[in-house]
mmCIF file of C-alpha atoms in Angstrom:
data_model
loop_
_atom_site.group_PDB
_atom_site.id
_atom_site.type_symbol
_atom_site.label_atom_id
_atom_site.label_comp_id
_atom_site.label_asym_id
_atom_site.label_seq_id
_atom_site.Cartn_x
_atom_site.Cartn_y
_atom_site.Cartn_z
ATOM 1 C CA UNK A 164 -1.622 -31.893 20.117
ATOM 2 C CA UNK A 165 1.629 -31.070 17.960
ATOM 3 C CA UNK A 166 0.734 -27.477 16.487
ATOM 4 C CA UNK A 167 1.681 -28.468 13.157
ATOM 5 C CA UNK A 168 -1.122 -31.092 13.134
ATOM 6 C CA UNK A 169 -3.524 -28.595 14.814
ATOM 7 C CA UNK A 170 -3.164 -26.600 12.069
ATOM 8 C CA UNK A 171 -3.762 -29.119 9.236
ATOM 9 C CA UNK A 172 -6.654 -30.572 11.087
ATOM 10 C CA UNK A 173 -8.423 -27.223 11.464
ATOM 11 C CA UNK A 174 -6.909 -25.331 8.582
ATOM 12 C CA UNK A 175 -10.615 -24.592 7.554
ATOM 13 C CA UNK A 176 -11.882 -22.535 11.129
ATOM 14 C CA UNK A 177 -8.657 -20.574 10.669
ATOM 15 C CA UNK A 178 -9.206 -19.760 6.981
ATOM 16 C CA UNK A 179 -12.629 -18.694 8.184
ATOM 17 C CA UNK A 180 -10.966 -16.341 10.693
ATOM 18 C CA UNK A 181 -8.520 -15.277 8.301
ATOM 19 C CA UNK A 182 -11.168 -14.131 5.958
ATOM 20 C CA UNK A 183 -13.465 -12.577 8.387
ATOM 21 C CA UNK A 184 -10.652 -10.428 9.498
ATOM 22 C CA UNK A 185 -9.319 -9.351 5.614
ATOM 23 C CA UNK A 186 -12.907 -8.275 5.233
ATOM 24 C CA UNK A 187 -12.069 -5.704 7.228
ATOM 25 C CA UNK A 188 -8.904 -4.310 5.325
ATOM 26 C CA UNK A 189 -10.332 -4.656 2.014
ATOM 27 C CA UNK A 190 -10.607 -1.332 -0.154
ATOM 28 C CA UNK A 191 -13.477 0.697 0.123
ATOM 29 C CA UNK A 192 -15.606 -0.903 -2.259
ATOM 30 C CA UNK A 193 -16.144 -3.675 -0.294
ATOM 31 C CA UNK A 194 -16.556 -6.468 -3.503
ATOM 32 C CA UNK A 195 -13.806 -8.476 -3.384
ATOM 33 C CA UNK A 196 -14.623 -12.556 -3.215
ATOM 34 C CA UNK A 197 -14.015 -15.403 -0.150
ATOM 35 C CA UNK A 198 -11.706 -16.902 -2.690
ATOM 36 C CA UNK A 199 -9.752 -13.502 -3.186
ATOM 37 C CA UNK A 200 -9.700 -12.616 0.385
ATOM 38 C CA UNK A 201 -8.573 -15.501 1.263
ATOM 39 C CA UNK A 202 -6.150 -15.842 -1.585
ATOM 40 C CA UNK A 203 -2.729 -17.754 -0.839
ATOM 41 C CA UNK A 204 -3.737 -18.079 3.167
ATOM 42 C CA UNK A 205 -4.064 -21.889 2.787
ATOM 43 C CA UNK A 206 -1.073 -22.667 1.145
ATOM 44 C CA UNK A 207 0.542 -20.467 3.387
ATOM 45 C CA UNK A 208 -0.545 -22.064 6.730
ATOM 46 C CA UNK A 209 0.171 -25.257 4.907
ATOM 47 C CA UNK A 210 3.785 -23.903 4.725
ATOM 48 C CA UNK A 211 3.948 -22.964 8.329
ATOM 49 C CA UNK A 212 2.810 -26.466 9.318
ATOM 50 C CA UNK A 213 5.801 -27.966 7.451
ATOM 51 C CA UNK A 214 8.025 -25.473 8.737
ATOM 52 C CA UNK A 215 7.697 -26.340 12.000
ATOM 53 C CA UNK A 216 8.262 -30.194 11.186
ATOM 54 C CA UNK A 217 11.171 -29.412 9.625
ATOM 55 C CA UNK A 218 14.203 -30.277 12.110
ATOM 56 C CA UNK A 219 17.013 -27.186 12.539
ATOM 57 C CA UNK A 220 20.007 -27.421 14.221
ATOM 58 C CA UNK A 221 20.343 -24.729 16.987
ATOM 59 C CA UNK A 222 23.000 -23.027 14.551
ATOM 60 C CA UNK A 223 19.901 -22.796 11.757
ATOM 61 C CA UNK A 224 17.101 -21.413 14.323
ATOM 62 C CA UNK A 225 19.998 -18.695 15.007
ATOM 63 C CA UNK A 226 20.129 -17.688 11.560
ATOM 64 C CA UNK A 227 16.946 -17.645 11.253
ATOM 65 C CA UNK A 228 16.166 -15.352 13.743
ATOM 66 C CA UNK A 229 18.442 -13.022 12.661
ATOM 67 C CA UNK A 230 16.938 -13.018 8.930
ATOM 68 C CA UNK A 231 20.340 -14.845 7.656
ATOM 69 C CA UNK A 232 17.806 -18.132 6.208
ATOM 70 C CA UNK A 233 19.564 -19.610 2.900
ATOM 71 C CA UNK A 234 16.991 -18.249 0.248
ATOM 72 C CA UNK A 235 14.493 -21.452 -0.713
ATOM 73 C CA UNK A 236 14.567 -23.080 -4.415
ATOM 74 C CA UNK A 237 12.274 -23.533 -6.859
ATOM 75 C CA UNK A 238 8.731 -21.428 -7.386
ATOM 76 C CA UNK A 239 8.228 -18.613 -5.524
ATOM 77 C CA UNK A 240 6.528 -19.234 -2.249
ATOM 78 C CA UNK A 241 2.629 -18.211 -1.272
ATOM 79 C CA UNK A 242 3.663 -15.960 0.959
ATOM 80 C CA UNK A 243 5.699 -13.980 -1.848
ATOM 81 C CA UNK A 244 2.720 -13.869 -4.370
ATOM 82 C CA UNK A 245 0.135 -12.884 -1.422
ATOM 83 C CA UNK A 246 2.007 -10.019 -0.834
ATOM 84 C CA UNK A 247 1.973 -9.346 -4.572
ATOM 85 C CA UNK A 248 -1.757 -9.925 -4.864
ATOM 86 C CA UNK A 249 -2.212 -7.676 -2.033
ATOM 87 C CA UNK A 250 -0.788 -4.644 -3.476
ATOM 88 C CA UNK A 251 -2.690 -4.826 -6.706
ATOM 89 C CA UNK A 252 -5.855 -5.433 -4.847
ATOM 90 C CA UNK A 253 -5.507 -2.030 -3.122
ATOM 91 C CA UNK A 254 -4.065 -3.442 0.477
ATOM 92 C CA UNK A 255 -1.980 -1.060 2.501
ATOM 93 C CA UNK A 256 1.306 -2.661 4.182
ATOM 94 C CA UNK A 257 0.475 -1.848 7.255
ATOM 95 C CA UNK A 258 -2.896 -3.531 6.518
ATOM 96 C CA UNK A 259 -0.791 -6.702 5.024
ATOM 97 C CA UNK A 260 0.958 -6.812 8.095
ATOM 98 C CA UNK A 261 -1.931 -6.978 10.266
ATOM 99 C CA UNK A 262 -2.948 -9.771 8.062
ATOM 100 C CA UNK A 263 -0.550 -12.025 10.001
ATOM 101 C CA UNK A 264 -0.520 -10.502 13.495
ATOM 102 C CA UNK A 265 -4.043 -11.651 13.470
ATOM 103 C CA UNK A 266 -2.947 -14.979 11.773
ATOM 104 C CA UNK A 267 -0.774 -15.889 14.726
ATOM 105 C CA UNK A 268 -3.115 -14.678 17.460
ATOM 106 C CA UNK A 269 -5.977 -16.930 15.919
ATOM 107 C CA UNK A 270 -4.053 -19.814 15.348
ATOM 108 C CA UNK A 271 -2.089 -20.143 19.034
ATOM 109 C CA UNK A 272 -5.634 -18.256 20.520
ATOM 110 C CA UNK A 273 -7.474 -21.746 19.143
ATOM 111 C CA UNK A 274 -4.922 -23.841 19.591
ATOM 112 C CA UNK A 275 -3.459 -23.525 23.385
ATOM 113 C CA UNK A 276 -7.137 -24.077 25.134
ATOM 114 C CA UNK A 277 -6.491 -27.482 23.870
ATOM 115 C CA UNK A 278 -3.156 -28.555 25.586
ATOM 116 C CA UNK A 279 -3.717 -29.690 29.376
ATOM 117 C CA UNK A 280 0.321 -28.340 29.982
ATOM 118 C CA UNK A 281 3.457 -26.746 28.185
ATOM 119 C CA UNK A 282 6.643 -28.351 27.562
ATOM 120 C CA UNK A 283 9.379 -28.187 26.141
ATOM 121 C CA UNK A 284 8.084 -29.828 22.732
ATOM 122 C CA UNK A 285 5.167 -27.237 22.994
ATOM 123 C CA UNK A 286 7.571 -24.709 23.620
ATOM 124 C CA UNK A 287 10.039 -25.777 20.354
ATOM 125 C CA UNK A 288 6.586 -25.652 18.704
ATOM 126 C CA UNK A 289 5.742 -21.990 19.959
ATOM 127 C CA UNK A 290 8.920 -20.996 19.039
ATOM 128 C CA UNK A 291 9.472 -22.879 15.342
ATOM 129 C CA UNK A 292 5.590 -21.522 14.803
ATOM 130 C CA UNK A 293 6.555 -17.626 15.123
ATOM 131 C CA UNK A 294 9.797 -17.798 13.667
ATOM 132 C CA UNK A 295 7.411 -19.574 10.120
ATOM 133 C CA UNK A 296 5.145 -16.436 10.507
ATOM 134 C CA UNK A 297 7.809 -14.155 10.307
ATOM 135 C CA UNK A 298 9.583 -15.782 7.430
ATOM 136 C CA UNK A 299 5.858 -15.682 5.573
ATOM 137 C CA UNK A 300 5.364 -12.113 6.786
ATOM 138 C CA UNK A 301 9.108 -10.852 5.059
ATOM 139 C CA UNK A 302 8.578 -12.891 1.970
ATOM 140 C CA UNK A 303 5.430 -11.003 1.479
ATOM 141 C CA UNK A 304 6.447 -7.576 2.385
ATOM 142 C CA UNK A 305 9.852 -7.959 0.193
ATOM 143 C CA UNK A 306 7.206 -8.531 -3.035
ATOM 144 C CA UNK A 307 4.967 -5.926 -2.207
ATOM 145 C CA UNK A 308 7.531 -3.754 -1.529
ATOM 146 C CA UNK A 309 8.942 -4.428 -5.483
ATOM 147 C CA UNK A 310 5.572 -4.214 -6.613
ATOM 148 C CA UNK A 311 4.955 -0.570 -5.305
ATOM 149 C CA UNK A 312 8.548 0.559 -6.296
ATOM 150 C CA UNK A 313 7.675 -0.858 -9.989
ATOM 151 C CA UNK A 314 4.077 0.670 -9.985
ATOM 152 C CA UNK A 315 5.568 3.837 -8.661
ATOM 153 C CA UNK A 316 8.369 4.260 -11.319
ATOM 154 C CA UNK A 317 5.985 2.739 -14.109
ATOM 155 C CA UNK A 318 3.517 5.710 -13.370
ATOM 156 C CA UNK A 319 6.785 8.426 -13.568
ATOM 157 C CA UNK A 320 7.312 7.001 -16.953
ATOM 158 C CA UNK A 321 3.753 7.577 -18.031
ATOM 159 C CA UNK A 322 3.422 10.389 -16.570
ATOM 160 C CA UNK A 323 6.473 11.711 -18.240
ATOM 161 C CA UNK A 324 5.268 10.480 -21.332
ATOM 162 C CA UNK A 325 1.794 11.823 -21.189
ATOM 163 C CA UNK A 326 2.963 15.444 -20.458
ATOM 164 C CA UNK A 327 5.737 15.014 -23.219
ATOM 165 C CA UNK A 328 3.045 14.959 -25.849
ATOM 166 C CA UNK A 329 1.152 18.411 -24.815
ATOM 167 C CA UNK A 330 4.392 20.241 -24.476
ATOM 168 C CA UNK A 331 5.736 19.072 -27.955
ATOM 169 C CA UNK A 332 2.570 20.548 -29.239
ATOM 170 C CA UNK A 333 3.170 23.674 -27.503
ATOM 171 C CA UNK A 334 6.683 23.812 -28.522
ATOM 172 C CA UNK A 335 5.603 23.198 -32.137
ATOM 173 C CA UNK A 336 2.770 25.786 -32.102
ATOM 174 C CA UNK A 337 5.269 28.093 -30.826
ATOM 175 C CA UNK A 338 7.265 27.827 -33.626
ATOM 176 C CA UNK A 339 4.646 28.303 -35.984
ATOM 177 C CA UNK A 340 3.882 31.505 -34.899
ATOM 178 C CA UNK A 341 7.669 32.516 -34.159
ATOM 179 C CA UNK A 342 7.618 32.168 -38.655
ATOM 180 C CA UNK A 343 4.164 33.912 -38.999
ATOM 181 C CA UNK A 344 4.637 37.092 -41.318
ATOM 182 C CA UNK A 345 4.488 40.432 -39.442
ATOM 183 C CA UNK A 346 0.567 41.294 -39.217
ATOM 184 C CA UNK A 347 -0.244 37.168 -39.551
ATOM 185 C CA UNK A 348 -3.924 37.221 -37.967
ATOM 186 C CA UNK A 349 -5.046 33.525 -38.896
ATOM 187 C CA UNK A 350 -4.106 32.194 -35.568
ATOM 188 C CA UNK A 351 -7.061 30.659 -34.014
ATOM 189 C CA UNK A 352 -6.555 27.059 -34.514
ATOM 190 C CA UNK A 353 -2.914 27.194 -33.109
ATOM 191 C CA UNK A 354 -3.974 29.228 -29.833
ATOM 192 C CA UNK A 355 -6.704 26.351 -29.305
ATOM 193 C CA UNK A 356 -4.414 23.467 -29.999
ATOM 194 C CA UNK A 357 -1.710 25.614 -27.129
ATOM 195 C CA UNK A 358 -5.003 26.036 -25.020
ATOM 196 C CA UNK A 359 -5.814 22.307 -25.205
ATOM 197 C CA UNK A 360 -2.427 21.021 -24.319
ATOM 198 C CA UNK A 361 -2.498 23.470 -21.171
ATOM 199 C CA UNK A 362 -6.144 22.262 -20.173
ATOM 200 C CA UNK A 363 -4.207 18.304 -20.268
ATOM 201 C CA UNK A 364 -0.925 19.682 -18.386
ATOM 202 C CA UNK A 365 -3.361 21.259 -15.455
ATOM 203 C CA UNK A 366 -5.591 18.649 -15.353
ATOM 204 C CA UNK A 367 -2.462 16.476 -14.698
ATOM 205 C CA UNK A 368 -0.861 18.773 -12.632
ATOM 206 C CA UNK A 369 -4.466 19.145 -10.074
ATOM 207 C CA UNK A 370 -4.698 15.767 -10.118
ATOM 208 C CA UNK A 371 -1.197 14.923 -8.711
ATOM 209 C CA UNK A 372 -1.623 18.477 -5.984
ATOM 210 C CA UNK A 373 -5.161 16.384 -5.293
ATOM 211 C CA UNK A 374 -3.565 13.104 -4.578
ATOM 212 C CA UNK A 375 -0.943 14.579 -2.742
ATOM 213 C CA UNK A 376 -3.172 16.888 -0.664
ATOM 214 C CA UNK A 377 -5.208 13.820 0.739
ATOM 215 C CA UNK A 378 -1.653 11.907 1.508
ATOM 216 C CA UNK A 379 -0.435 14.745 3.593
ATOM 217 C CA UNK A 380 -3.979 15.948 5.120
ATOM 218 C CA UNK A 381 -6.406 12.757 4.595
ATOM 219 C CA UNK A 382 -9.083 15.089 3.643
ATOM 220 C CA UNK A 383 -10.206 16.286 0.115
ATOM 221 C CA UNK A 384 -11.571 20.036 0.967
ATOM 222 C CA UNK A 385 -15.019 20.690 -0.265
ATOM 223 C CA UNK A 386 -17.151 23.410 -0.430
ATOM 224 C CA UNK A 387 -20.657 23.088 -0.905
ATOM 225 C CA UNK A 388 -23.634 24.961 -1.720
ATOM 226 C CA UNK A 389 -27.272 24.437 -2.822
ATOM 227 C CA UNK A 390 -28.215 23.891 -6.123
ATOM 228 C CA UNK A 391 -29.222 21.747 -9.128
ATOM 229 C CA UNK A 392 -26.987 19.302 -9.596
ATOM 230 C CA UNK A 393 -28.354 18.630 -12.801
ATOM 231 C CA UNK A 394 -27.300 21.441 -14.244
ATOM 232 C CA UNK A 395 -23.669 20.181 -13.518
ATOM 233 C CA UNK A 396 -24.091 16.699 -15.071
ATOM 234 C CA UNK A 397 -25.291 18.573 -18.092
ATOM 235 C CA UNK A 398 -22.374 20.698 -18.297
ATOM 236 C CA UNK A 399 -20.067 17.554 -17.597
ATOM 237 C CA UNK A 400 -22.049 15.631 -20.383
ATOM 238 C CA UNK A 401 -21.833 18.668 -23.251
ATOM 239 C CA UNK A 402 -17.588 18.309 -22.208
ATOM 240 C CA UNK A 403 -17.055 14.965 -22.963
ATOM 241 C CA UNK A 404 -19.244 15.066 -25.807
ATOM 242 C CA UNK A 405 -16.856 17.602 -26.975
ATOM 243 C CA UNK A 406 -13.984 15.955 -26.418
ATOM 244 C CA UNK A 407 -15.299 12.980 -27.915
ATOM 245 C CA UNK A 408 -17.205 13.999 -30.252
ATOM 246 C CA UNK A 409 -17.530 10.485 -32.812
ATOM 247 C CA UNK A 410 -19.286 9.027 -29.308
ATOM 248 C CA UNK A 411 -22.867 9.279 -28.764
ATOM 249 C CA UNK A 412 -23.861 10.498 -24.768
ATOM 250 C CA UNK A 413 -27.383 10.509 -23.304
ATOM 251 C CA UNK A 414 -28.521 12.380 -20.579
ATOM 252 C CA UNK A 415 -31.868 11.001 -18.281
ATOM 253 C CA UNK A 416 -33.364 12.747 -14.539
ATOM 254 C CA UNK A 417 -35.969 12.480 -12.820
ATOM 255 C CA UNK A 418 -36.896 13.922 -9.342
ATOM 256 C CA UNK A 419 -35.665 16.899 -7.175
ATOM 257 C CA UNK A 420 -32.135 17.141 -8.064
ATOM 258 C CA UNK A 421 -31.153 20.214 -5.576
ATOM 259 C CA UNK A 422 -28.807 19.100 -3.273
ATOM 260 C CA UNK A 423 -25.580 20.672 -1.027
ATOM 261 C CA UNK A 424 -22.668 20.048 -3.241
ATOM 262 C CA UNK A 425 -19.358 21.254 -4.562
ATOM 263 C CA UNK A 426 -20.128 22.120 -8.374
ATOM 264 C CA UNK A 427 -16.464 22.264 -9.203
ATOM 265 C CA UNK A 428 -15.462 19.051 -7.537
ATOM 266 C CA UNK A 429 -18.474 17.409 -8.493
ATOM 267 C CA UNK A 430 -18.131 18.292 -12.008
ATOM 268 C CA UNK A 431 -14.375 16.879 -11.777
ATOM 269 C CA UNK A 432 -16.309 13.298 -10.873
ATOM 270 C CA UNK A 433 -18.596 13.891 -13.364
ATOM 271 C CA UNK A 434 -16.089 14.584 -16.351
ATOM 272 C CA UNK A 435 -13.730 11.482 -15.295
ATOM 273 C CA UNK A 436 -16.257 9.079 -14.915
ATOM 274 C CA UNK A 437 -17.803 9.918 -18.488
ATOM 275 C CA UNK A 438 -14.094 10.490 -20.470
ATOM 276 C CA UNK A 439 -13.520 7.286 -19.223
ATOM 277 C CA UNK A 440 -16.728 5.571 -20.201
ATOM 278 C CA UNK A 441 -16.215 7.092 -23.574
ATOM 279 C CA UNK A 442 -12.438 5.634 -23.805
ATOM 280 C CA UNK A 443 -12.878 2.537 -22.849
ATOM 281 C CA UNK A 444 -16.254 1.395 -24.133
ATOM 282 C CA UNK A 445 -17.151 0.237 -27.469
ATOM 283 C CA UNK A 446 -18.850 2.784 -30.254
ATOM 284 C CA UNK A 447 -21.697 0.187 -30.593
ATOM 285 C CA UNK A 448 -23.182 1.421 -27.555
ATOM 286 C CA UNK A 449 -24.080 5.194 -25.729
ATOM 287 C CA UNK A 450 -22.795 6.525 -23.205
ATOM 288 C CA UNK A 451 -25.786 7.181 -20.860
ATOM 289 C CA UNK A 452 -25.466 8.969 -17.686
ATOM 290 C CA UNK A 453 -28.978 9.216 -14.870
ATOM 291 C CA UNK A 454 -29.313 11.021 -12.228
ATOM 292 C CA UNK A 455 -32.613 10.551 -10.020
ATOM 293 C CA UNK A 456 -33.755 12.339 -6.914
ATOM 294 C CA UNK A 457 -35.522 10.786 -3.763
ATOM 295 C CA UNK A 458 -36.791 12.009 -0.361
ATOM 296 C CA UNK A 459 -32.555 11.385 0.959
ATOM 297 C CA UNK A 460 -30.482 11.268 -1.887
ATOM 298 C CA UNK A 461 -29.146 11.853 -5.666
ATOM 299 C CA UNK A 462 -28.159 8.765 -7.528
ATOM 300 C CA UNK A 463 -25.827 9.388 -10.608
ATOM 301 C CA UNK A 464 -25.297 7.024 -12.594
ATOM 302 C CA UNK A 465 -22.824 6.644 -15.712
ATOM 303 C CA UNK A 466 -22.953 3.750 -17.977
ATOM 304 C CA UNK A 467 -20.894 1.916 -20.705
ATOM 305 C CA UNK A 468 -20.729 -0.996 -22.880
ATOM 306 C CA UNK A 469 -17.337 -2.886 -23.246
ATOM 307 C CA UNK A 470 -15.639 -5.457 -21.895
ATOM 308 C CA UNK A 471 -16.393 -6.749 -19.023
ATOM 309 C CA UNK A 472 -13.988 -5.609 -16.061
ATOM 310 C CA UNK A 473 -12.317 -8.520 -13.847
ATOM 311 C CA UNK A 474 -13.738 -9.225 -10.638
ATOM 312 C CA UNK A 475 -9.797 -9.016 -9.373
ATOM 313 C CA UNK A 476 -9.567 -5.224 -11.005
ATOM 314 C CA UNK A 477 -12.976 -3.648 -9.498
ATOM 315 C CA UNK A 478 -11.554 -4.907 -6.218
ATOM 316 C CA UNK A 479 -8.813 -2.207 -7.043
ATOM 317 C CA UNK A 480 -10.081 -0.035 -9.500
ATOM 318 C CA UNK A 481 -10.455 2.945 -7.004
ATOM 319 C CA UNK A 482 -6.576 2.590 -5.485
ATOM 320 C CA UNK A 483 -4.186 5.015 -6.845
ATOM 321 C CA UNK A 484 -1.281 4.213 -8.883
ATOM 322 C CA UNK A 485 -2.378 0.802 -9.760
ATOM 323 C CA UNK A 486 -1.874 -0.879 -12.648
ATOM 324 C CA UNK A 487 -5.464 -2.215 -14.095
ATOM 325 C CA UNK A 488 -5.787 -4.261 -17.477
ATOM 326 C CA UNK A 489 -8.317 -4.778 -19.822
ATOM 327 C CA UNK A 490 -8.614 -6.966 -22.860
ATOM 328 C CA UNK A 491 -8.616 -5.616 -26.103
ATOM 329 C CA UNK A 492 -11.535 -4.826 -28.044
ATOM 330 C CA UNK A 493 -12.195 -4.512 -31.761
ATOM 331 C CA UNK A 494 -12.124 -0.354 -30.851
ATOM 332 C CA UNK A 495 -8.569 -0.199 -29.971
ATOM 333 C CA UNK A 496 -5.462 -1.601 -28.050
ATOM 334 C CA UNK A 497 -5.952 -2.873 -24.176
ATOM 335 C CA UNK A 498 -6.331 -0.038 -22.018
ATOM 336 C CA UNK A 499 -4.170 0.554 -19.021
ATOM 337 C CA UNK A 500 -5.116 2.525 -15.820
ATOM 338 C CA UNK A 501 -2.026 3.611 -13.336
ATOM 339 C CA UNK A 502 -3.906 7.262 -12.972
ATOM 340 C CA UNK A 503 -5.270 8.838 -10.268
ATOM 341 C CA UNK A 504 -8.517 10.099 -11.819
ATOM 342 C CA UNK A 505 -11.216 7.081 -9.600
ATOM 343 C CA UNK A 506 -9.148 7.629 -6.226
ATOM 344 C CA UNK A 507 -9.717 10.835 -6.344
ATOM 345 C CA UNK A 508 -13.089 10.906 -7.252
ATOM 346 C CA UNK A 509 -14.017 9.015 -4.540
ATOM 347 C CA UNK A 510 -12.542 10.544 -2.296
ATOM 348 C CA UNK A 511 -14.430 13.716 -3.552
ATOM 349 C CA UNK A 512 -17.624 11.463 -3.050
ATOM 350 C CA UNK A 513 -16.992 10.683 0.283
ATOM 351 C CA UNK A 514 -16.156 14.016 1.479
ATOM 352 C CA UNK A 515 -19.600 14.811 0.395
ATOM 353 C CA UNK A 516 -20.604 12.060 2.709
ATOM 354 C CA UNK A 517 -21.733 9.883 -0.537
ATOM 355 C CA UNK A 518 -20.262 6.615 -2.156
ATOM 356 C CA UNK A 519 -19.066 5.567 -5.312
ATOM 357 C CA UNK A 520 -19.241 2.388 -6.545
ATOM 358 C CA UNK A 521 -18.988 -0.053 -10.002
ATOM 359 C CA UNK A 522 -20.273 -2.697 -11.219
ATOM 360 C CA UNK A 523 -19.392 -4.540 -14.934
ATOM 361 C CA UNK A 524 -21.450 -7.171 -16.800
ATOM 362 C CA UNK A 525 -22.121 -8.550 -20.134
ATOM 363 C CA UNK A 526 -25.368 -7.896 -19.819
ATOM 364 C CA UNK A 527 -25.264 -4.375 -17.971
ATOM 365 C CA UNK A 528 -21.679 -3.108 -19.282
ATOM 366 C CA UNK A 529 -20.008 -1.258 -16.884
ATOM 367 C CA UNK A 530 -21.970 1.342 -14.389
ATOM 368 C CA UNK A 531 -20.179 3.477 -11.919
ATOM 369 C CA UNK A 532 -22.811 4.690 -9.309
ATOM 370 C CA UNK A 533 -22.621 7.986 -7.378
ATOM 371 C CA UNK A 534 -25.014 8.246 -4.247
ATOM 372 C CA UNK A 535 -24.850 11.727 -2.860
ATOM 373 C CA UNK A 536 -27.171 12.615 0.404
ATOM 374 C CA UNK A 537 -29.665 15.326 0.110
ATOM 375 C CA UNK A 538 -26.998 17.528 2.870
ATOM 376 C CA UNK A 539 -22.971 17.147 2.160
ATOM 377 C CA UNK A 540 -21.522 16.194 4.807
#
């Protein structure tokens, strides 16, 4: 059988394969879809199929193996916007490119069992087949290649602009005392607006050493201890509530909350996970966070109402430097997320040995859900 027609006439067990296998690679949270992990593979093997119909003259194969193809016209291929798709849903390259090494090995692994010999038409095939992956492969890795380089430079700009804004106030506060009067004592609101703007610059500031510390290590260092984690979610809670103070928080436990965790880290979970509830839900709704205690475990759980967030943007919501939208509301603009706050709080989660996870309803709202065991690991 001509391997083109194999693959139309069993496209479906090799999409089944093809999905079986990204179920492995997908991001930590495990939700994404069939139809998202899946994505453009259809199309693409469609593509390969007519690839390999398509007659070359031995000057064209040449150039084609040598990555010299004449660029193709019209739309942009499926292999281009998989490899965009890929990216925002949290994929790593190397993880994109095992995509298709498994790709080929399932399609010629199904598909030579059922030749009785090879010839040279099977061997054209063979050869017109690998030469289709690899164009597929290098479409896919040129877009995901742009779309890192533009998520990276997009999150220099913010990040530029967001510490542009504390420093200006710094600068400005400076000034104002520089023209104080000699003996000027009424000082305290400028040294808390120069304290805020620091606590935003080093929150910043550990956030990017944090990132950077699980890049070059893959660990996040923890050190934990016995106690009542309560007592941290309560601290966490009266913070936000400070910072947001036109928000209304609730606080619920239940259970033996003593467990072996790092209070500082944790509390760095805590605090991101309810500044975010309070920015991007809706004031017609609290912000509730629960924590209850069972014979193994702590589950924490922080809750808003809002918009509901895409299935597509919880499948990336804890991958860093990726850019998440969400619609408008009647509280404010659409919020955008290129920050590193959720990857590193789960990565703080799992050091502990725990998960984190979200979920985001209509009816529910949004819930992120910490599950800590009773020993860190």
């Amino acid at each position: 059988m001509k391997l083109s027609t194999f693959i139309r006439s069993n496209i479906e067990t090799i999409l089944v394969e093809w999905e079986s296998f990204a179920r492995t690679l997908q991001p930590k949270d495990g939700q994404m879809s069939p139809l998202a992990l899946r994505d453009h593979a259809k199309l693409i093997l469609l593509a390969i199929a007519d690839g390999i119909d398509v007659k070359e003259t031995p000057d064209e194969q040449y150039d084609k193996s040598r990555g010299e193809a004449p660029e193709a016209a019209g739309p942009e291929s499926a292999a281009a916007t998989h490899g965009t798709l890929r990216h925002t849903s949290g994929f790593t390259l190397i993880q994109l490119t095992a995509e298709y090494r498994a790709l080929r090995a399932t399609v010629l692994r199904l598909w030579l069992p059922k030749l009785s010999a090879v010839n040279e038409e099977i061997a054209g095939d063979m050869m017109r087949f690998n030469e289709a992956i690899d164009q597929a492969l290098a479409e896919s890795v040129l877009t995901y290649s742009n779309k890192s380089a533009k998520t990276r430079d997009t999150f220099l700009a913010i990040l530029g602009h967001d510490l542009r804004t504390p420093l200006a106030t710094m600068s400005m506060a400076a000034a104002y005392l520089a023209r104080l009067p000699p003996g000027e004592l009424k000082i305290d609101q400028t040294a808390a607006r120069i304290q805020r703007s620091v606590d935003t610059m080093s929150s910043m500031v550990n956030d990017l050493l944090d990132y950077a510390r699980t890049q070059l290590d893959g660990e996040m260092p923890v050190a934990p201890v016995v106690a009542d984690i309560g007592a941290t979610c309560r601290t966490a809670l009266d913070d936000a509530q400070a910072a947001h103070p036109n928000r209304q928080f609730r606080w619920s436990g239940s259970g033996d909350l003593t467990i072996s965790f790092d209070q500082h880290r944790m509390q760095q979970v805590l605090s991101n996970l309810l500044n975010n509830a309070a920015r991007y839900g809706t004031n017609d709704g609290p912000v509730t966070m629960d924590a209850s205690g069972t014979a193994g475990q702590v589950v924490i759980a922080v809750n808003n109402r809002g918009n509901v967030i895409p299935a597509e943007s919880l499948a990336a919501i804890f991958a860093p430097m990726v850019r998440l939208s969400v619609e408008a509301s009647a509280d404010g603009p659409p919020s955008r997320s290129i920050g590193l706050g959720l990857y590193i709080a789960q990565d703080i989660v799992e050091a502990h040995g725990g998960t984190l996870g979200v979920a985001s309803s209509a009816a529910d709202g949004t819930t992120f859900t910490i599950r800590l065991p009773r020993t860190a690991a």
